[in-house]
Amino acid sequence: SRSSVGTVTTLSNSLRMLFSRAGDYPEGVPRLDSDAFSPNTAAGACPECHGLGRVHRTDEELLVPDPSLSIREGAIAAWPGAWQGKNLRDVLDALGYDVDRPWRELARRDREWILFTDEQPVVTVHPVREAGRIQRPYQGTYASARRYVLHTYADSKSQTLRARAERFLTSAPCPSCGGGRLRPQALAVTFAGRTIAELSALPLTVLAGVLGSADGGETA
């Protein structure tokens, strides 16, 4: 998903080497190796967007489209279905949250915690007995709706699950790198007056002209 024409050829490698060896660095800044100019490496990727250039966020309106429903009735639409969703509901119940009260009537601090906490408490869940089934207590771990959606979107190998998670997210240019995908140190280096992110975004014919002009008229 991170590949481009540049990364599947040698073009990106050549640009990174050019910036590493011949880029214009701010005064007093040490030279960077070529990996620092790649958004696909730990050395180069912007730490806020992980080298993607965009950040994904969510909010209560996306996660809970119908606040008249209770948690048991499926108010948190972003939760997974089947057993996993039921498990999260039962964990909340065991934590002392009212899963039968309409969502909009829950205290704001409780709604915020349920949807956005980074905590992952573990509690003993006692399932409600069903006819013909013996369900023993188990240790259940809670994960917020935001945590579940972001984890699924970033890491799931299922295109269906990723597409479903995307419905609960908004996307915007990364405020840290401005969509440049790199750390500030790399974006401070220029060649022919442009950053590597700006050069990488140019059509190949325009890029060739820029590099040729910078080299005294010879094409790169």
PDB file of C-alpha atoms in Angstrom:
ATOM      1  CA  SER A   1       0.000   0.000   0.000  1.00  0.00           C
ATOM      2  CA  ARG A   2       3.012   2.296   0.369  1.00  0.00           C
ATOM      3  CA  SER A   3       4.483   1.519  -3.066  1.00  0.00           C
ATOM      4  CA  SER A   4       4.721   4.046  -5.883  1.00  0.00           C
ATOM      5  CA  VAL A   5       6.428   4.199  -9.271  1.00  0.00           C
ATOM      6  CA  GLY A   6       9.445   5.610  -7.458  1.00  0.00           C
ATOM      7  CA  THR A   7       9.693   2.838  -4.898  1.00  0.00           C
ATOM      8  CA  VAL A   8       9.286  -0.038  -7.345  1.00  0.00           C
ATOM      9  CA  THR A   9      12.037   1.393  -9.563  1.00  0.00           C
ATOM     10  CA  THR A  10      15.378   2.941  -8.589  1.00  0.00           C
ATOM     11  CA  LEU A  11      14.094   6.516  -8.848  1.00  0.00           C
ATOM     12  CA  SER A  12      13.328   6.974  -5.157  1.00  0.00           C
ATOM     13  CA  ASN A  13      16.664   5.432  -4.169  1.00  0.00           C
ATOM     14  CA  SER A  14      18.460   7.857  -6.480  1.00  0.00           C
ATOM     15  CA  LEU A  15      16.604  10.863  -5.084  1.00  0.00           C
ATOM     16  CA  ARG A  16      17.307   9.828  -1.509  1.00  0.00           C
ATOM     17  CA  MET A  17      21.006   9.433  -2.286  1.00  0.00           C
ATOM     18  CA  LEU A  18      21.018  12.833  -4.014  1.00  0.00           C
ATOM     19  CA  PHE A  19      19.537  14.568  -0.962  1.00  0.00           C
ATOM     20  CA  SER A  20      21.840  12.716   1.393  1.00  0.00           C
ATOM     21  CA  ARG A  21      25.020  13.671  -0.474  1.00  0.00           C
ATOM     22  CA  ALA A  22      24.218  16.880  -2.324  1.00  0.00           C
ATOM     23  CA  GLY A  23      21.226  18.420  -0.562  1.00  0.00           C
ATOM     24  CA  ASP A  24      21.292  21.928   0.893  1.00  0.00           C
ATOM     25  CA  TYR A  25      21.310  21.461   4.663  1.00  0.00           C
ATOM     26  CA  PRO A  26      20.468  24.156   7.229  1.00  0.00           C
ATOM     27  CA  GLU A  27      23.582  25.575   8.856  1.00  0.00           C
ATOM     28  CA  GLY A  28      24.956  23.343  11.579  1.00  0.00           C
ATOM     29  CA  VAL A  29      22.778  20.362  10.696  1.00  0.00           C
ATOM     30  CA  PRO A  30      24.723  17.109  10.158  1.00  0.00           C
ATOM     31  CA  ARG A  31      24.227  15.163   6.966  1.00  0.00           C
ATOM     32  CA  LEU A  32      21.600  12.435   6.965  1.00  0.00           C
ATOM     33  CA  ASP A  33      21.912   9.015   5.390  1.00  0.00           C
ATOM     34  CA  SER A  34      19.575   8.030   2.590  1.00  0.00           C
ATOM     35  CA  ASP A  35      17.210   6.092   4.878  1.00  0.00           C
ATOM     36  CA  ALA A  36      16.315   9.367   6.595  1.00  0.00           C
ATOM     37  CA  PHE A  37      14.657  10.484   3.335  1.00  0.00           C
ATOM     38  CA  SER A  38      12.380   7.457   3.070  1.00  0.00           C
ATOM     39  CA  PRO A  39       8.902   7.454   4.653  1.00  0.00           C
ATOM     40  CA  ASN A  40       9.077   3.649   4.675  1.00  0.00           C
ATOM     41  CA  THR A  41      11.871   3.449   7.246  1.00  0.00           C
ATOM     42  CA  ALA A  42      11.899   4.088  10.983  1.00  0.00           C
ATOM     43  CA  ALA A  43      14.667   6.646  10.453  1.00  0.00           C
ATOM     44  CA  GLY A  44      12.653   8.685   7.971  1.00  0.00           C
ATOM     45  CA  ALA A  45       8.944   8.225   8.679  1.00  0.00           C
ATOM     46  CA  CYS A  46       7.096  11.065  10.374  1.00  0.00           C
ATOM     47  CA  PRO A  47       6.373   9.763  13.891  1.00  0.00           C
ATOM     48  CA  GLU A  48       2.839  11.181  13.980  1.00  0.00           C
ATOM     49  CA  CYS A  49       1.470   9.660  10.758  1.00  0.00           C
ATOM     50  CA  HIS A  50       4.024   6.801  10.532  1.00  0.00           C
ATOM     51  CA  GLY A  51       5.072   7.892   7.062  1.00  0.00           C
ATOM     52  CA  LEU A  52       1.599   7.886   5.514  1.00  0.00           C
ATOM     53  CA  GLY A  53       1.235  11.648   5.182  1.00  0.00           C
ATOM     54  CA  ARG A  54      -2.298  11.573   6.559  1.00  0.00           C
ATOM     55  CA  VAL A  55      -3.805  11.016   9.981  1.00  0.00           C
ATOM     56  CA  HIS A  56      -7.032   9.198  10.741  1.00  0.00           C
ATOM     57  CA  ARG A  57      -9.319  10.291  13.520  1.00  0.00           C
ATOM     58  CA  THR A  58     -12.791   9.513  14.755  1.00  0.00           C
ATOM     59  CA  ASP A  59     -15.445  11.109  16.955  1.00  0.00           C
ATOM     60  CA  GLU A  60     -18.547  10.226  18.914  1.00  0.00           C
ATOM     61  CA  GLU A  61     -20.961  11.010  16.060  1.00  0.00           C
ATOM     62  CA  LEU A  62     -19.204   8.536  13.772  1.00  0.00           C
ATOM     63  CA  LEU A  63     -18.862   5.798  16.374  1.00  0.00           C
ATOM     64  CA  VAL A  64     -22.408   6.168  17.759  1.00  0.00           C
ATOM     65  CA  PRO A  65     -24.731   7.267  14.939  1.00  0.00           C
ATOM     66  CA  ASP A  66     -27.927   6.619  16.947  1.00  0.00           C
ATOM     67  CA  PRO A  67     -27.562   7.804  20.553  1.00  0.00           C
ATOM     68  CA  SER A  68     -31.119   6.738  21.396  1.00  0.00           C
ATOM     69  CA  LEU A  69     -29.926   3.112  21.494  1.00  0.00           C
ATOM     70  CA  SER A  70     -28.357   1.459  24.503  1.00  0.00           C
ATOM     71  CA  ILE A  71     -25.039  -0.323  24.328  1.00  0.00           C
ATOM     72  CA  ARG A  72     -26.877  -3.647  24.461  1.00  0.00           C
ATOM     73  CA  GLU A  73     -29.018  -2.530  21.521  1.00  0.00           C
ATOM     74  CA  GLY A  74     -25.915  -1.755  19.454  1.00  0.00           C
ATOM     75  CA  ALA A  75     -25.351   1.969  20.029  1.00  0.00           C
ATOM     76  CA  ILE A  76     -21.612   1.616  19.335  1.00  0.00           C
ATOM     77  CA  ALA A  77     -21.885   0.840  15.633  1.00  0.00           C
ATOM     78  CA  ALA A  78     -18.103   0.682  15.230  1.00  0.00           C
ATOM     79  CA  TRP A  79     -17.784  -2.380  17.436  1.00  0.00           C
ATOM     80  CA  PRO A  80     -17.211  -5.757  15.761  1.00  0.00           C
ATOM     81  CA  GLY A  81     -20.104  -8.161  15.396  1.00  0.00           C
ATOM     82  CA  ALA A  82     -20.660 -11.651  16.736  1.00  0.00           C
ATOM     83  CA  TRP A  83     -18.820 -12.805  19.859  1.00  0.00           C
ATOM     84  CA  GLN A  84     -16.208 -10.050  19.947  1.00  0.00           C
ATOM     85  CA  GLY A  85     -18.788  -7.269  20.142  1.00  0.00           C
ATOM     86  CA  LYS A  86     -20.772  -9.134  22.779  1.00  0.00           C
ATOM     87  CA  ASN A  87     -17.555  -9.635  24.744  1.00  0.00           C
ATOM     88  CA  LEU A  88     -16.836  -5.883  24.794  1.00  0.00           C
ATOM     89  CA  ARG A  89     -20.378  -5.218  25.975  1.00  0.00           C
ATOM     90  CA  ASP A  90     -20.077  -7.811  28.738  1.00  0.00           C
ATOM     91  CA  VAL A  91     -16.717  -6.404  29.824  1.00  0.00           C
ATOM     92  CA  LEU A  92     -18.272  -2.940  30.135  1.00  0.00           C
ATOM     93  CA  ASP A  93     -21.111  -4.444  32.132  1.00  0.00           C
ATOM     94  CA  ALA A  94     -18.590  -6.116  34.453  1.00  0.00           C
ATOM     95  CA  LEU A  95     -16.782  -2.775  34.811  1.00  0.00           C
ATOM     96  CA  GLY A  96     -19.985  -1.264  36.143  1.00  0.00           C
ATOM     97  CA  TYR A  97     -21.283   0.645  33.124  1.00  0.00           C
ATOM     98  CA  ASP A  98     -25.023   0.653  32.398  1.00  0.00           C
ATOM     99  CA  VAL A  99     -25.331  -1.156  29.065  1.00  0.00           C
ATOM    100  CA  ASP A 100     -29.151  -0.927  29.044  1.00  0.00           C
ATOM    101  CA  ARG A 101     -29.476   2.843  29.359  1.00  0.00           C
ATOM    102  CA  PRO A 102     -29.821   4.941  26.176  1.00  0.00           C
ATOM    103  CA  TRP A 103     -26.409   6.181  25.109  1.00  0.00           C
ATOM    104  CA  ARG A 104     -27.361   9.851  25.273  1.00  0.00           C
ATOM    105  CA  GLU A 105     -28.333   9.461  28.934  1.00  0.00           C
ATOM    106  CA  LEU A 106     -24.911   8.192  30.010  1.00  0.00           C
ATOM    107  CA  ALA A 107     -22.613  10.686  31.716  1.00  0.00           C
ATOM    108  CA  ARG A 108     -20.263  12.461  29.305  1.00  0.00           C
ATOM    109  CA  ARG A 109     -17.166  11.246  31.166  1.00  0.00           C
ATOM    110  CA  ASP A 110     -18.433   7.660  30.808  1.00  0.00           C
ATOM    111  CA  ARG A 111     -19.120   8.073  27.091  1.00  0.00           C
ATOM    112  CA  GLU A 112     -15.653   9.564  26.573  1.00  0.00           C
ATOM    113  CA  TRP A 113     -13.959   6.711  28.412  1.00  0.00           C
ATOM    114  CA  ILE A 114     -15.923   3.985  26.623  1.00  0.00           C
ATOM    115  CA  LEU A 115     -15.129   5.397  23.185  1.00  0.00           C
ATOM    116  CA  PHE A 116     -11.647   6.870  23.554  1.00  0.00           C
ATOM    117  CA  THR A 117      -9.713   5.469  26.515  1.00  0.00           C
ATOM    118  CA  ASP A 118      -6.257   4.055  25.949  1.00  0.00           C
ATOM    119  CA  GLU A 119      -6.605   1.913  29.061  1.00  0.00           C
ATOM    120  CA  GLN A 120      -7.147  -1.828  28.605  1.00  0.00           C
ATOM    121  CA  PRO A 121      -8.543  -3.116  31.904  1.00  0.00           C
ATOM    122  CA  VAL A 122      -8.991  -6.854  32.441  1.00  0.00           C
ATOM    123  CA  VAL A 123     -11.999  -8.064  34.436  1.00  0.00           C
ATOM    124  CA  THR A 124     -13.753 -11.341  35.193  1.00  0.00           C
ATOM    125  CA  VAL A 125     -16.850 -11.696  33.045  1.00  0.00           C
ATOM    126  CA  HIS A 126     -19.760 -13.870  34.186  1.00  0.00           C
ATOM    127  CA  PRO A 127     -21.826 -14.600  31.058  1.00  0.00           C
ATOM    128  CA  VAL A 128     -25.604 -14.801  31.346  1.00  0.00           C
ATOM    129  CA  ARG A 129     -26.591 -18.456  31.305  1.00  0.00           C
ATOM    130  CA  GLU A 130     -28.438 -19.612  28.214  1.00  0.00           C
ATOM    131  CA  ALA A 131     -30.657 -22.650  27.918  1.00  0.00           C
ATOM    132  CA  GLY A 132     -28.626 -25.729  27.080  1.00  0.00           C
ATOM    133  CA  ARG A 133     -25.278 -23.938  27.318  1.00  0.00           C
ATOM    134  CA  ILE A 134     -22.783 -23.800  30.136  1.00  0.00           C
ATOM    135  CA  GLN A 135     -20.756 -20.608  29.978  1.00  0.00           C
ATOM    136  CA  ARG A 136     -17.960 -20.322  32.477  1.00  0.00           C
ATOM    137  CA  PRO A 137     -16.492 -17.043  33.748  1.00  0.00           C
ATOM    138  CA  TYR A 138     -13.508 -15.762  31.797  1.00  0.00           C
ATOM    139  CA  GLN A 139     -11.019 -12.885  31.851  1.00  0.00           C
ATOM    140  CA  GLY A 140     -12.069 -10.213  29.382  1.00  0.00           C
ATOM    141  CA  THR A 141      -9.982  -7.271  28.183  1.00  0.00           C
ATOM    142  CA  TYR A 142     -11.587  -3.986  27.213  1.00  0.00           C
ATOM    143  CA  ALA A 143     -10.484  -1.944  24.202  1.00  0.00           C
ATOM    144  CA  SER A 144     -12.114   1.379  23.333  1.00  0.00           C
ATOM    145  CA  ALA A 145     -14.072   1.825  20.121  1.00  0.00           C
ATOM    146  CA  ARG A 146     -11.395   4.178  18.780  1.00  0.00           C
ATOM    147  CA  ARG A 147      -8.629   1.724  19.583  1.00  0.00           C
ATOM    148  CA  TYR A 148     -10.484  -1.098  17.851  1.00  0.00           C
ATOM    149  CA  VAL A 149     -11.216   0.945  14.711  1.00  0.00           C
ATOM    150  CA  LEU A 150      -7.688   2.335  14.327  1.00  0.00           C
ATOM    151  CA  HIS A 151      -6.079  -1.050  14.995  1.00  0.00           C
ATOM    152  CA  THR A 152      -8.344  -2.773  12.487  1.00  0.00           C
ATOM    153  CA  TYR A 153      -7.766  -0.140   9.807  1.00  0.00           C
ATOM    154  CA  ALA A 154      -3.991  -0.195  10.244  1.00  0.00           C
ATOM    155  CA  ASP A 155      -3.298  -3.864  10.814  1.00  0.00           C
ATOM    156  CA  SER A 156      -6.109  -6.103   9.571  1.00  0.00           C
ATOM    157  CA  LYS A 157      -5.296  -8.274   6.571  1.00  0.00           C
ATOM    158  CA  SER A 158      -9.019  -8.439   5.732  1.00  0.00           C
ATOM    159  CA  GLN A 159      -9.997  -5.854   3.130  1.00  0.00           C
ATOM    160  CA  THR A 160     -13.613  -6.188   4.264  1.00  0.00           C
ATOM    161  CA  LEU A 161     -12.757  -5.358   7.887  1.00  0.00           C
ATOM    162  CA  ARG A 162     -10.508  -2.485   6.850  1.00  0.00           C
ATOM    163  CA  ALA A 163     -13.244  -1.034   4.626  1.00  0.00           C
ATOM    164  CA  ARG A 164     -15.738  -1.288   7.483  1.00  0.00           C
ATOM    165  CA  ALA A 165     -13.342   0.414   9.908  1.00  0.00           C
ATOM    166  CA  GLU A 166     -12.754   3.223   7.401  1.00  0.00           C
ATOM    167  CA  ARG A 167     -16.446   4.158   7.615  1.00  0.00           C
ATOM    168  CA  PHE A 168     -15.826   5.368  11.155  1.00  0.00           C
ATOM    169  CA  LEU A 169     -12.749   7.480  10.367  1.00  0.00           C
ATOM    170  CA  THR A 170     -11.992  10.870   8.910  1.00  0.00           C
ATOM    171  CA  SER A 171      -8.733  11.551   7.072  1.00  0.00           C
ATOM    172  CA  ALA A 172      -6.692  14.762   6.926  1.00  0.00           C
ATOM    173  CA  PRO A 173      -3.109  15.786   6.035  1.00  0.00           C
ATOM    174  CA  CYS A 174      -0.754  15.125   8.920  1.00  0.00           C
ATOM    175  CA  PRO A 175      -0.360  18.355  10.939  1.00  0.00           C
ATOM    176  CA  SER A 176       3.242  17.471  11.784  1.00  0.00           C
ATOM    177  CA  CYS A 177       4.690  16.841   8.310  1.00  0.00           C
ATOM    178  CA  GLY A 178       2.010  18.593   6.231  1.00  0.00           C
ATOM    179  CA  GLY A 179       1.614  15.471   4.131  1.00  0.00           C
ATOM    180  CA  GLY A 180       5.357  15.239   3.431  1.00  0.00           C
ATOM    181  CA  ARG A 181       5.541  11.878   5.258  1.00  0.00           C
ATOM    182  CA  LEU A 182       9.029  12.553   6.666  1.00  0.00           C
ATOM    183  CA  ARG A 183      10.619  13.755   9.883  1.00  0.00           C
ATOM    184  CA  PRO A 184      11.305  17.515  10.179  1.00  0.00           C
ATOM    185  CA  GLN A 185      15.065  16.988   9.801  1.00  0.00           C
ATOM    186  CA  ALA A 186      14.632  15.461   6.335  1.00  0.00           C
ATOM    187  CA  LEU A 187      12.070  18.034   5.207  1.00  0.00           C
ATOM    188  CA  ALA A 188      14.503  20.822   6.161  1.00  0.00           C
ATOM    189  CA  VAL A 189      16.906  19.636   3.435  1.00  0.00           C
ATOM    190  CA  THR A 190      16.381  20.954  -0.098  1.00  0.00           C
ATOM    191  CA  PHE A 191      17.755  20.463  -3.576  1.00  0.00           C
ATOM    192  CA  ALA A 192      17.124  23.055  -6.279  1.00  0.00           C
ATOM    193  CA  GLY A 193      15.030  24.863  -3.686  1.00  0.00           C
ATOM    194  CA  ARG A 194      12.624  21.971  -3.079  1.00  0.00           C
ATOM    195  CA  THR A 195      12.244  19.256  -0.482  1.00  0.00           C
ATOM    196  CA  ILE A 196      12.368  15.596  -1.468  1.00  0.00           C
ATOM    197  CA  ALA A 197       8.612  15.390  -0.854  1.00  0.00           C
ATOM    198  CA  GLU A 198       8.030  18.196  -3.348  1.00  0.00           C
ATOM    199  CA  LEU A 199      10.334  16.660  -5.963  1.00  0.00           C
ATOM    200  CA  SER A 200       8.771  13.223  -5.514  1.00  0.00           C
ATOM    201  CA  ALA A 201       5.331  14.678  -6.255  1.00  0.00           C
ATOM    202  CA  LEU A 202       6.398  16.093  -9.650  1.00  0.00           C
ATOM    203  CA  PRO A 203       5.626  14.397 -12.986  1.00  0.00           C
ATOM    204  CA  LEU A 204       8.737  12.626 -14.252  1.00  0.00           C
ATOM    205  CA  THR A 205       9.253  15.011 -17.182  1.00  0.00           C
ATOM    206  CA  VAL A 206       9.125  18.030 -14.846  1.00  0.00           C
ATOM    207  CA  LEU A 207      11.431  16.301 -12.361  1.00  0.00           C
ATOM    208  CA  ALA A 208      13.949  15.617 -15.131  1.00  0.00           C
ATOM    209  CA  GLY A 209      13.892  19.297 -16.087  1.00  0.00           C
ATOM    210  CA  VAL A 210      14.453  20.418 -12.481  1.00  0.00           C
ATOM    211  CA  LEU A 211      17.370  18.056 -11.996  1.00  0.00           C
ATOM    212  CA  GLY A 212      18.825  18.969 -15.368  1.00  0.00           C
ATOM    213  CA  SER A 213      18.705  22.688 -14.598  1.00  0.00           C
ATOM    214  CA  ALA A 214      20.331  22.135 -11.228  1.00  0.00           C
ATOM    215  CA  ASP A 215      23.116  20.184 -12.927  1.00  0.00           C
ATOM    216  CA  GLY A 216      23.996  23.046 -15.265  1.00  0.00           C
ATOM    217  CA  GLY A 217      21.746  21.902 -18.097  1.00  0.00           C
ATOM    218  CA  GLU A 218      22.635  18.235 -18.247  1.00  0.00           C
ATOM    219  CA  THR A 219      19.747  15.816 -17.748  1.00  0.00           C
ATOM    220  CA  ALA A 220      19.925  13.555 -14.708  1.00  0.00           C
TER     221      ALA A 220
END
